[in-house]
PDB file of C-alpha atoms in Angstrom:
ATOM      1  CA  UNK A 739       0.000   0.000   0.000  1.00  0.00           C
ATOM      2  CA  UNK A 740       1.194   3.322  -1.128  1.00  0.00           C
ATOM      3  CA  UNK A 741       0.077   6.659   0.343  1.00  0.00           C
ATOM      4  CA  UNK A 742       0.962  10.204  -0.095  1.00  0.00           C
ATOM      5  CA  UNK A 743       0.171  13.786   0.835  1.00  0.00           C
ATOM      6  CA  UNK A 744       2.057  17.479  -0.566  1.00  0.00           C
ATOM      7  CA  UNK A 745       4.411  16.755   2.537  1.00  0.00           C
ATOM      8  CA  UNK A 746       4.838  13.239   3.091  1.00  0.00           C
ATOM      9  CA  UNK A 747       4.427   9.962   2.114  1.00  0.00           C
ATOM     10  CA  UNK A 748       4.246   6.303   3.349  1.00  0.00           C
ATOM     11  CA  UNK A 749       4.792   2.742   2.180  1.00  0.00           C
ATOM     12  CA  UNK A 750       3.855  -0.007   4.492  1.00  0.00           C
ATOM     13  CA  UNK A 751       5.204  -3.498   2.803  1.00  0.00           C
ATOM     14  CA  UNK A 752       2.758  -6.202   4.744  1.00  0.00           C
ATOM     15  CA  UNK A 753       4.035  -9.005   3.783  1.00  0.00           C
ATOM     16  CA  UNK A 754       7.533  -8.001   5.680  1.00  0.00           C
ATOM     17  CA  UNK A 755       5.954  -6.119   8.675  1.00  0.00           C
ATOM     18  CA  UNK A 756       7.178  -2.946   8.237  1.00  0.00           C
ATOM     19  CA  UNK A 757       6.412   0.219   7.179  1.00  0.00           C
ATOM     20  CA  UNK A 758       8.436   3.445   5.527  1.00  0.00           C
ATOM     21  CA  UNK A 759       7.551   6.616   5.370  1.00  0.00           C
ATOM     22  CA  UNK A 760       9.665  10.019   4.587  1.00  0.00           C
ATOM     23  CA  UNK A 761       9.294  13.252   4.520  1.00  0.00           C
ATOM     24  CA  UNK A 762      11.150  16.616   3.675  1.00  0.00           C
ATOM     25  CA  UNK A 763      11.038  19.813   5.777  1.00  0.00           C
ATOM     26  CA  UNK A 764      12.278  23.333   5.234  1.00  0.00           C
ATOM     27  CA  UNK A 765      14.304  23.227   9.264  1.00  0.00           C
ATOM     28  CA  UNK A 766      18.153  21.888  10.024  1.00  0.00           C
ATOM     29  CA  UNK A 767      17.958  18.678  12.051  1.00  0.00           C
ATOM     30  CA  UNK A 768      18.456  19.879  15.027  1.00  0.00           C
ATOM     31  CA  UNK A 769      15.563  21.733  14.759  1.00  0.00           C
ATOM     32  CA  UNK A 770      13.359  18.553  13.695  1.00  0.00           C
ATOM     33  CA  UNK A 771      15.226  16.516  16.297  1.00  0.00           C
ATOM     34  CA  UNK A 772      14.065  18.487  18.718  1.00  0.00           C
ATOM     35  CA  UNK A 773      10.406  18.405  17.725  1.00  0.00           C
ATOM     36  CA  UNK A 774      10.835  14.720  18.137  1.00  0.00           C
ATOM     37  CA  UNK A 775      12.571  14.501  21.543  1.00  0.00           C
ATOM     38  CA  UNK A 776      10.864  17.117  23.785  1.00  0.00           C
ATOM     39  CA  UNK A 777       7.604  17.969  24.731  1.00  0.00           C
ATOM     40  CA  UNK A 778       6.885  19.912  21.862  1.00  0.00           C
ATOM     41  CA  UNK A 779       5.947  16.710  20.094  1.00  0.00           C
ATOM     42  CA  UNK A 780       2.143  17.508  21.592  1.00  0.00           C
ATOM     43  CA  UNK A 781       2.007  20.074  19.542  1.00  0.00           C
ATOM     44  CA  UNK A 782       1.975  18.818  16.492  1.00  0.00           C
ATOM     45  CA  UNK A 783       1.107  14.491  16.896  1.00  0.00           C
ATOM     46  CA  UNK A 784      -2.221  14.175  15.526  1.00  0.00           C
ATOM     47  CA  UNK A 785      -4.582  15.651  13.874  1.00  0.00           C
ATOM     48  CA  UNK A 786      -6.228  16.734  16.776  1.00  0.00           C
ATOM     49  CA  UNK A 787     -10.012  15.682  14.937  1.00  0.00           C
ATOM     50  CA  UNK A 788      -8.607  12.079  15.066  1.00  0.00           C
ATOM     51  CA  UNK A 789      -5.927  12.004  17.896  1.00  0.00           C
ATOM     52  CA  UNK A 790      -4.630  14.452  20.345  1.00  0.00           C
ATOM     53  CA  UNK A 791      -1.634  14.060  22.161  1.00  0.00           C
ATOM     54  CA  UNK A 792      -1.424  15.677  25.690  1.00  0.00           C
ATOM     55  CA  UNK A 793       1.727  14.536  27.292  1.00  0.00           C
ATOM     56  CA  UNK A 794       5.244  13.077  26.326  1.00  0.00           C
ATOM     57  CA  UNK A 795       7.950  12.660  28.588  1.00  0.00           C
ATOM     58  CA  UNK A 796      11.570  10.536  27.470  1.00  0.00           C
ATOM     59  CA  UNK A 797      14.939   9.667  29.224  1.00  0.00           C
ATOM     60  CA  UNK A 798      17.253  10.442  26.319  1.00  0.00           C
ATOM     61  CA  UNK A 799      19.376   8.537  26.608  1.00  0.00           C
ATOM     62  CA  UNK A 800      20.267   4.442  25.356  1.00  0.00           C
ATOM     63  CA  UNK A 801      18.323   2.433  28.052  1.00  0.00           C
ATOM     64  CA  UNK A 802      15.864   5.165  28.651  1.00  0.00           C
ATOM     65  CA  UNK A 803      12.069   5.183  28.991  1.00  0.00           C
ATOM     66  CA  UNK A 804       9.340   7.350  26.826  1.00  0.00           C
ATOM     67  CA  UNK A 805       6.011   7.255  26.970  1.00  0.00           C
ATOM     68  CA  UNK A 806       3.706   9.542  25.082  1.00  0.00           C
ATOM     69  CA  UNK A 807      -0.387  10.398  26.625  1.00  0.00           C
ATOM     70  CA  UNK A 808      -3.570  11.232  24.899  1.00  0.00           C
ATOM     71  CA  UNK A 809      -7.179  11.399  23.853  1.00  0.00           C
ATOM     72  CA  UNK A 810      -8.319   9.607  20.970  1.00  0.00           C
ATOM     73  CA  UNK A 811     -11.434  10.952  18.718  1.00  0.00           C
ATOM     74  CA  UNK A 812     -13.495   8.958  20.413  1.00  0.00           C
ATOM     75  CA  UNK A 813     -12.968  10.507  23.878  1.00  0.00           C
ATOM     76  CA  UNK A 814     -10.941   7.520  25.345  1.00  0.00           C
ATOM     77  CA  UNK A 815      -7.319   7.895  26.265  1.00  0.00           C
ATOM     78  CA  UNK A 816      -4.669   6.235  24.975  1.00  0.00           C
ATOM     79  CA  UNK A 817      -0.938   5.697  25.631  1.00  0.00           C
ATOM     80  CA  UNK A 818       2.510   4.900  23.769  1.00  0.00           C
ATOM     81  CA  UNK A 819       5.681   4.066  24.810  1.00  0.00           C
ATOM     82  CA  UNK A 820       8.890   2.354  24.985  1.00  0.00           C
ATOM     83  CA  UNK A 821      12.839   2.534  25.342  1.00  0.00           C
ATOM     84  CA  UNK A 822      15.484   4.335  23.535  1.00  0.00           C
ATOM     85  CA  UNK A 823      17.609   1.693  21.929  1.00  0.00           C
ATOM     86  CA  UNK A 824      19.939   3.876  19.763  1.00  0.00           C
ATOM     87  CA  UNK A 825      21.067   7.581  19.972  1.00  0.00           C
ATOM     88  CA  UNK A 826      22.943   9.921  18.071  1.00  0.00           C
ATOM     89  CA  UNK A 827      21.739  13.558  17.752  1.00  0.00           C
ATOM     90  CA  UNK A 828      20.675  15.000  15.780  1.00  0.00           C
ATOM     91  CA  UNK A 829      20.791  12.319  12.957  1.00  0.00           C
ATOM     92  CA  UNK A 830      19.333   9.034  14.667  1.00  0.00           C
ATOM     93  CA  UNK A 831      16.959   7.598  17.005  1.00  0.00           C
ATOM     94  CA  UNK A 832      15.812   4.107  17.482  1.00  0.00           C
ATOM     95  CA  UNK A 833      12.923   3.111  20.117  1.00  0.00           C
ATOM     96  CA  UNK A 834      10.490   0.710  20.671  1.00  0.00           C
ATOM     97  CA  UNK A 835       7.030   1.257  20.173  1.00  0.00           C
ATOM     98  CA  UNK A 836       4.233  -0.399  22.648  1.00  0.00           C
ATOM     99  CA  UNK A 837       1.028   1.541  21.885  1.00  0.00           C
ATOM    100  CA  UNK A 838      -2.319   0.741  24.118  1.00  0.00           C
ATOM    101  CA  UNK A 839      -4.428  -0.086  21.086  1.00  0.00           C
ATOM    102  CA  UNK A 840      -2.418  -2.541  19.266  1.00  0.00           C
ATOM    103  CA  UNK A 841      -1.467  -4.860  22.484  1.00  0.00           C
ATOM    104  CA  UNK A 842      -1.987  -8.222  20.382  1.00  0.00           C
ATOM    105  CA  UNK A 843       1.716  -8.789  19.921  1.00  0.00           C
ATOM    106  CA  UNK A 844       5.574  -8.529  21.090  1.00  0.00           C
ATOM    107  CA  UNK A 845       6.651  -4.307  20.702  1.00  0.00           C
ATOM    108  CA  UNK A 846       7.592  -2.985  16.984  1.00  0.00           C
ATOM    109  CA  UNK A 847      10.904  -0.903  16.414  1.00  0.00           C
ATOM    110  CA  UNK A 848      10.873   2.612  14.901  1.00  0.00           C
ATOM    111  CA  UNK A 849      14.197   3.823  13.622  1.00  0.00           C
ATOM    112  CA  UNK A 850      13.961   7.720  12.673  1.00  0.00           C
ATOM    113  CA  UNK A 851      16.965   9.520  10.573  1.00  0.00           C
ATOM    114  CA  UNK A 852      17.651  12.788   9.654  1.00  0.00           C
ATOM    115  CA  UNK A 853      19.784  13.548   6.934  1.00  0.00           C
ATOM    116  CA  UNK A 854      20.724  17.260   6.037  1.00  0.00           C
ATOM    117  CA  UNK A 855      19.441  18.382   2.765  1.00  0.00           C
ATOM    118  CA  UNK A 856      20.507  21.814   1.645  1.00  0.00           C
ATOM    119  CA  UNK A 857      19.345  23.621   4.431  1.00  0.00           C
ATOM    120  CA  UNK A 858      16.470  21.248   5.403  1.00  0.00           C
ATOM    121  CA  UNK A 859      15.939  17.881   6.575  1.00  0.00           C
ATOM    122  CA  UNK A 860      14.754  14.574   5.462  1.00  0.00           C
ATOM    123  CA  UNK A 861      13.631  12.622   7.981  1.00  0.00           C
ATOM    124  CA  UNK A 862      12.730   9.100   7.056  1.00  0.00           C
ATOM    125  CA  UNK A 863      11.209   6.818   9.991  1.00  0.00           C
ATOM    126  CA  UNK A 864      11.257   2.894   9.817  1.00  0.00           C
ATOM    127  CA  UNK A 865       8.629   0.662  11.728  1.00  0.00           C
ATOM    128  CA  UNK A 866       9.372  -2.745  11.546  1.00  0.00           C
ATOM    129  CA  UNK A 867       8.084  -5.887  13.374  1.00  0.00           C
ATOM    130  CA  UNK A 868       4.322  -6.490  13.002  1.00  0.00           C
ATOM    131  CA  UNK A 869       4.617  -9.544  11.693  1.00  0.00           C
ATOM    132  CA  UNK A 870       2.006 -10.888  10.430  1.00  0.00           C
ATOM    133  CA  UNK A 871      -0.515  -7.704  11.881  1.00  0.00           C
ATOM    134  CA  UNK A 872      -1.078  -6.623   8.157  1.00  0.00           C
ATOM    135  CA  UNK A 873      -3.856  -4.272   9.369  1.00  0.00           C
ATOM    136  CA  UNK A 874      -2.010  -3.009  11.944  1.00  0.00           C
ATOM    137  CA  UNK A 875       0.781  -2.423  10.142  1.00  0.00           C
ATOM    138  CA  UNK A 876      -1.294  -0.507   7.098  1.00  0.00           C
ATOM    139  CA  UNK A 877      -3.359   1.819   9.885  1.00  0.00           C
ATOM    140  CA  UNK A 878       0.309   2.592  11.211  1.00  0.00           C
ATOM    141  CA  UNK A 879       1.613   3.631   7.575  1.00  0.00           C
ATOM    142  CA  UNK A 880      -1.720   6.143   7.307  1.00  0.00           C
ATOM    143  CA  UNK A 881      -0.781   7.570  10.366  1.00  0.00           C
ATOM    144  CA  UNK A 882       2.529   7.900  10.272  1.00  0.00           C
ATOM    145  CA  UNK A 883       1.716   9.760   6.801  1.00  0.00           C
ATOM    146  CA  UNK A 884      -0.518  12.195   8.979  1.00  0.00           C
ATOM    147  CA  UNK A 885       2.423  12.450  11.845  1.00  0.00           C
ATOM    148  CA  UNK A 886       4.826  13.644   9.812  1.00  0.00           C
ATOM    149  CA  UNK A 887       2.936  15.798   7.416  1.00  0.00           C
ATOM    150  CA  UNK A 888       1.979  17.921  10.446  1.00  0.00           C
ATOM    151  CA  UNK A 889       5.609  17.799  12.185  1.00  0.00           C
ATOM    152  CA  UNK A 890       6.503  19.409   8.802  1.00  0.00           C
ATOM    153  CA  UNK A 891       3.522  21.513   9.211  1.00  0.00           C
ATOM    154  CA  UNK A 892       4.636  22.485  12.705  1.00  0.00           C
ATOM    155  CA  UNK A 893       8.495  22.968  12.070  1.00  0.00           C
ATOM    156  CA  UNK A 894       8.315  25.095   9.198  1.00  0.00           C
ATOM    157  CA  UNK A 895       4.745  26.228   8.852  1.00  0.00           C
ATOM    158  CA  UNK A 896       3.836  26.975   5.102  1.00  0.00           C
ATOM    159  CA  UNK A 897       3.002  30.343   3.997  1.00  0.00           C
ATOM    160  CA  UNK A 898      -1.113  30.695   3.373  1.00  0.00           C
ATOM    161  CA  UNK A 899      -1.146  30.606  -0.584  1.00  0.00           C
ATOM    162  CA  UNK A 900      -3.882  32.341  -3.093  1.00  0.00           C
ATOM    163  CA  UNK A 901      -5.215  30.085  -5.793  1.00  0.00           C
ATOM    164  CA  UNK A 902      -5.591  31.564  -9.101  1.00  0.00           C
ATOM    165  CA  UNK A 903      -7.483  30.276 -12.290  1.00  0.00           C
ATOM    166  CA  UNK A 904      -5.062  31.178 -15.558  1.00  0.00           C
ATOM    167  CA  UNK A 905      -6.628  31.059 -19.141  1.00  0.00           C
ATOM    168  CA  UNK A 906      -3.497  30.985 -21.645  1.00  0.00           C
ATOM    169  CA  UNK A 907      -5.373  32.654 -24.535  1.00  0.00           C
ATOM    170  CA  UNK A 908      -3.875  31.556 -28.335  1.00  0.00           C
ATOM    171  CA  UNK A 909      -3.122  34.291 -30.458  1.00  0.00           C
ATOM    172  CA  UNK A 910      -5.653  32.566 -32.932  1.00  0.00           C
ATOM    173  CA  UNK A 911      -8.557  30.327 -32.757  1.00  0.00           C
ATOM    174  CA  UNK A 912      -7.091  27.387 -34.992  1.00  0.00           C
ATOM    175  CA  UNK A 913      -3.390  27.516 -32.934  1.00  0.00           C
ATOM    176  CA  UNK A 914      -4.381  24.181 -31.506  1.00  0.00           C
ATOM    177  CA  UNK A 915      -4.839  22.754 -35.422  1.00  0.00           C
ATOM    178  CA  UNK A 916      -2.454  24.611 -37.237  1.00  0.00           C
ATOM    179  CA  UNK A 917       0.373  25.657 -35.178  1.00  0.00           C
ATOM    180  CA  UNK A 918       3.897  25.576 -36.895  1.00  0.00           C
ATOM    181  CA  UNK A 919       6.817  23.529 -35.728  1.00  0.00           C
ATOM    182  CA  UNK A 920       8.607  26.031 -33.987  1.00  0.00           C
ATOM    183  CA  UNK A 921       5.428  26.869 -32.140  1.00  0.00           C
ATOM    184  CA  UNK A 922       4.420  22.798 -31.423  1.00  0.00           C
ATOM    185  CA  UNK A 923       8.145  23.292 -29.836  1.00  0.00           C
ATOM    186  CA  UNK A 924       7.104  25.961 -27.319  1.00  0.00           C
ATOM    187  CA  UNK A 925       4.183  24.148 -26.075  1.00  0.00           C
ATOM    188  CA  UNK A 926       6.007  21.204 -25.461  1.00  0.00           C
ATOM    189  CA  UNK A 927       8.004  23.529 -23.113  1.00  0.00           C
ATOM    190  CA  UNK A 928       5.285  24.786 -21.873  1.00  0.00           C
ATOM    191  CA  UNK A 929       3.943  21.486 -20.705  1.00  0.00           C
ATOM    192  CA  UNK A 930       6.970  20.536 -19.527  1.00  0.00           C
ATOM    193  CA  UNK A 931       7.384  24.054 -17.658  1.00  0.00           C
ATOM    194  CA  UNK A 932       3.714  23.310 -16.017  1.00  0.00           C
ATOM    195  CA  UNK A 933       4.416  19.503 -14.990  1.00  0.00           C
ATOM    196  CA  UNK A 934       7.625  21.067 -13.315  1.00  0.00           C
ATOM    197  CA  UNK A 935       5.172  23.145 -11.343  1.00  0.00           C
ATOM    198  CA  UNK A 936       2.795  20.893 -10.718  1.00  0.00           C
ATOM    199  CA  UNK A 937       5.178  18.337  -9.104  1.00  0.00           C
ATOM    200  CA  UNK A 938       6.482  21.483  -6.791  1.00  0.00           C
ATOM    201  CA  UNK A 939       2.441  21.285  -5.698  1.00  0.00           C
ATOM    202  CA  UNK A 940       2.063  24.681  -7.496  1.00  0.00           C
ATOM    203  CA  UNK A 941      -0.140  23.729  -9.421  1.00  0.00           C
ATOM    204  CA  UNK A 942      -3.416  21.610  -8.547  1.00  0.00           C
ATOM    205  CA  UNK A 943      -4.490  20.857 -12.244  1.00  0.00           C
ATOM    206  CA  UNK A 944      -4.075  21.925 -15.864  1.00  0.00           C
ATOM    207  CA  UNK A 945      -4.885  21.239 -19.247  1.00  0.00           C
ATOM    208  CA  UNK A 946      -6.939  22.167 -23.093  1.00  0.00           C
ATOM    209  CA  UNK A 947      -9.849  23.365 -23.093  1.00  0.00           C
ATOM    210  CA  UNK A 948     -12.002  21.920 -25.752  1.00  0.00           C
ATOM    211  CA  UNK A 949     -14.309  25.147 -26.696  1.00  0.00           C
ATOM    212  CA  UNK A 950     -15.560  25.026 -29.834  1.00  0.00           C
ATOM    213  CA  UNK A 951     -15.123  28.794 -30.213  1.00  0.00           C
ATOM    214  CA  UNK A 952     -11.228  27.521 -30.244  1.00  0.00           C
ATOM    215  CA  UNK A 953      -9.360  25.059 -27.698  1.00  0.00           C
ATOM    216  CA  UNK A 954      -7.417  27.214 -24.597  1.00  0.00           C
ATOM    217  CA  UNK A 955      -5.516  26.202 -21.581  1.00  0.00           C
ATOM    218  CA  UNK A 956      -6.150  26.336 -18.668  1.00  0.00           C
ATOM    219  CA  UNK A 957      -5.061  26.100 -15.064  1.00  0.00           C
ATOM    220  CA  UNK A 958      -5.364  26.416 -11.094  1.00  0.00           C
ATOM    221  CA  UNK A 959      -1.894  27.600  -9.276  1.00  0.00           C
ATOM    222  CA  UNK A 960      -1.313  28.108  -5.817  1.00  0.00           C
ATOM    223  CA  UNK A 961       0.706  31.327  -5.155  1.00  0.00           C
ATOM    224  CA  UNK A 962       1.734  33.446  -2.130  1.00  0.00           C
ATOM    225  CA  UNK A 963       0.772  36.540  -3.902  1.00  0.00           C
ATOM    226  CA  UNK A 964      -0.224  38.268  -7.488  1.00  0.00           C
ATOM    227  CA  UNK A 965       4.077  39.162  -7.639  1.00  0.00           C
ATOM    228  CA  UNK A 966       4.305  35.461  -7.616  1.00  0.00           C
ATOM    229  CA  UNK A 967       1.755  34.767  -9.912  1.00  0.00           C
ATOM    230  CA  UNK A 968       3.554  37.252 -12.478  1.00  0.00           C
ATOM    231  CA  UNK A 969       6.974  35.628 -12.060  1.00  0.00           C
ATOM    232  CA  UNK A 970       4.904  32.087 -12.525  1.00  0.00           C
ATOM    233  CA  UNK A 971       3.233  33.716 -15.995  1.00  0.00           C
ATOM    234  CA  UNK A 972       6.345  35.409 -17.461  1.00  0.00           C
ATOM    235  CA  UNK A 973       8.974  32.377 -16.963  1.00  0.00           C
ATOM    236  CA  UNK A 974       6.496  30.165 -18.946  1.00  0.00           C
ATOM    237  CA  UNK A 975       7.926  29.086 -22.194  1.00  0.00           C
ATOM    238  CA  UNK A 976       4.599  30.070 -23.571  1.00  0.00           C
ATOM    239  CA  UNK A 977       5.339  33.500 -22.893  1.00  0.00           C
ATOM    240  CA  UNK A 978       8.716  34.123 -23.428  1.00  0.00           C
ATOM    241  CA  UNK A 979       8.628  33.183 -26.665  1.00  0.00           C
ATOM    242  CA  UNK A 980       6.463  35.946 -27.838  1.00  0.00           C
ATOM    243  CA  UNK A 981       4.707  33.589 -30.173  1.00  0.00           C
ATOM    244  CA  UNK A 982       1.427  35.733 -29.419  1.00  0.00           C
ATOM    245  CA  UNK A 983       0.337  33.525 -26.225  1.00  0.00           C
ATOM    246  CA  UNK A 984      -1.494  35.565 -23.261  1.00  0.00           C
ATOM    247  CA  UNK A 985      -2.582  34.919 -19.772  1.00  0.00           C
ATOM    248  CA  UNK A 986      -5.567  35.910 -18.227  1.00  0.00           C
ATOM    249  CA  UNK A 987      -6.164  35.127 -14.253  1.00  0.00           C
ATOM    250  CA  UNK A 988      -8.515  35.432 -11.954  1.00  0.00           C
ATOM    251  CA  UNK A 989      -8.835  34.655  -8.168  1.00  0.00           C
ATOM    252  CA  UNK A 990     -10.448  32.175  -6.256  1.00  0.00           C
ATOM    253  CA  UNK A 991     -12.758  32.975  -3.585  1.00  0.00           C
ATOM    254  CA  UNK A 992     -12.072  29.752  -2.145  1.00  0.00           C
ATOM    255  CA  UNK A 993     -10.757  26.138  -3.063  1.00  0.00           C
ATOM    256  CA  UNK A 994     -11.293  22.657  -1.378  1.00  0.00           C
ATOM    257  CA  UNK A 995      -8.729  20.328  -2.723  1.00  0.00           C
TER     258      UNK A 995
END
């Protein structure tokens, strides 16, 4: 089972009992490490509509207890915990894991690493040892998924973004049918320029329109502001090449994606 979100992403492989999941975040490892070690983690495990932590204590050090306290959606509270089998900060940690809702079985291992990336960090956490718990072990990969997309959430909180619809107007009704080589060339770097974005999670969607008053693209980005939006416009292929191509954008009241 494969899942992912704009943040993170999970793997859980149940025929081996163990899950992988990996995300990137815009904060030096020291900075995530410490998310993960201290009581701060109750500010970000969750969501709160599903799970809400409320306490998290840890001996940090090889040999050393944790145990992490909370309230579950339905109003019941839960508890995890464990020991610290490995330690080196702010790269590695290695603990076991003994939650109060998955008692049927001996404890699973989680093993998280933080590698430097520029001037972020890519944490990837491994849970291994459920066995043959293949439920258990895909409901873990979900949530882990969840964890970490709001640890990145938490560490380096996002900017709120503005979500435009663009309208790349031909300079002619038949481009679609009867555009020239050199101008089937541009669009190919156009699309090309727009897959770029969308894989950056700029862009939600995009794509022809089939009008029959002439075909048109069209697209929904997701900007910080309208001096983004004009940087995002202008460094399209489409535009550069003054073949005649135009945008024309308008804002969203809202979006649910």
């Amino acid at each position: 089972m494969t899942s992912k979100s704009i943040q993170a992403c999970s793997i859980a492989d149940v025929a081996q009992g163990t899950i992988l999941a990996r995300v990137e975040i815009a904060a030096p490892p020291e900075r995530v490490f410490r998310a993960l070690t201290t009581d701060e983690l109750t500010a970000w495990w969750g969501p709160a509509e599903m799970v809400r932590a409320t306490a998290f204590t840890i001996d940090l050090h090889a040999g050393g207890a944790w145990r992490s306290e909370g309230v579950g959606a339905d109003g019941k509270p839960f508890h995890v915990g464990g020991s610290v089998l490995e330690l080196d900060p702010p790269r590695k940690l290695v603990q076991t894991w003994e939650p109060s809702w998955d008692a049927h079985g001996p404890p699973t291992t989680i093993s998280y690493l933080l590698d430097a990336v520029g001037t972020g960090t890519r944490l990837t956490v491994r849970h291994t040892g459920f066995g043959a718990r293949a439920a258990s072990c895909e409901s873990h990969a979900a949530g882990w998924e969840r964890a970490l997309g709001r640890l990145a959430s938490h560490v380096a909180p996002q900017p709120e973004l503005r979500f435009y619809l663009c309208r790349l107007l031909p300079s002619r009704a038949t481009f679609m049918q009867d555009m020239t080589a050199d101008e089937r060339a541009v669009m190919q770097a156009h699309g090309g320029y727009w897959r770029g974005k969308l894989a950056e999670g700029r862009v939600i969607a995009f794509g022809p329109v089939a009008d029959p008053a002439g075909v048109w693209g069209v697209g929904i980005v997701a900007v910080r502001d309208e001096a983004e939006l004009r940087t995002f416009q202008s460094e399209d292929p489409a535009i550069k090449a003054n073949i005649g191509l135009r945008y024309e954008a308008l804002p969203m009241i809202t979006a649910v994606y």
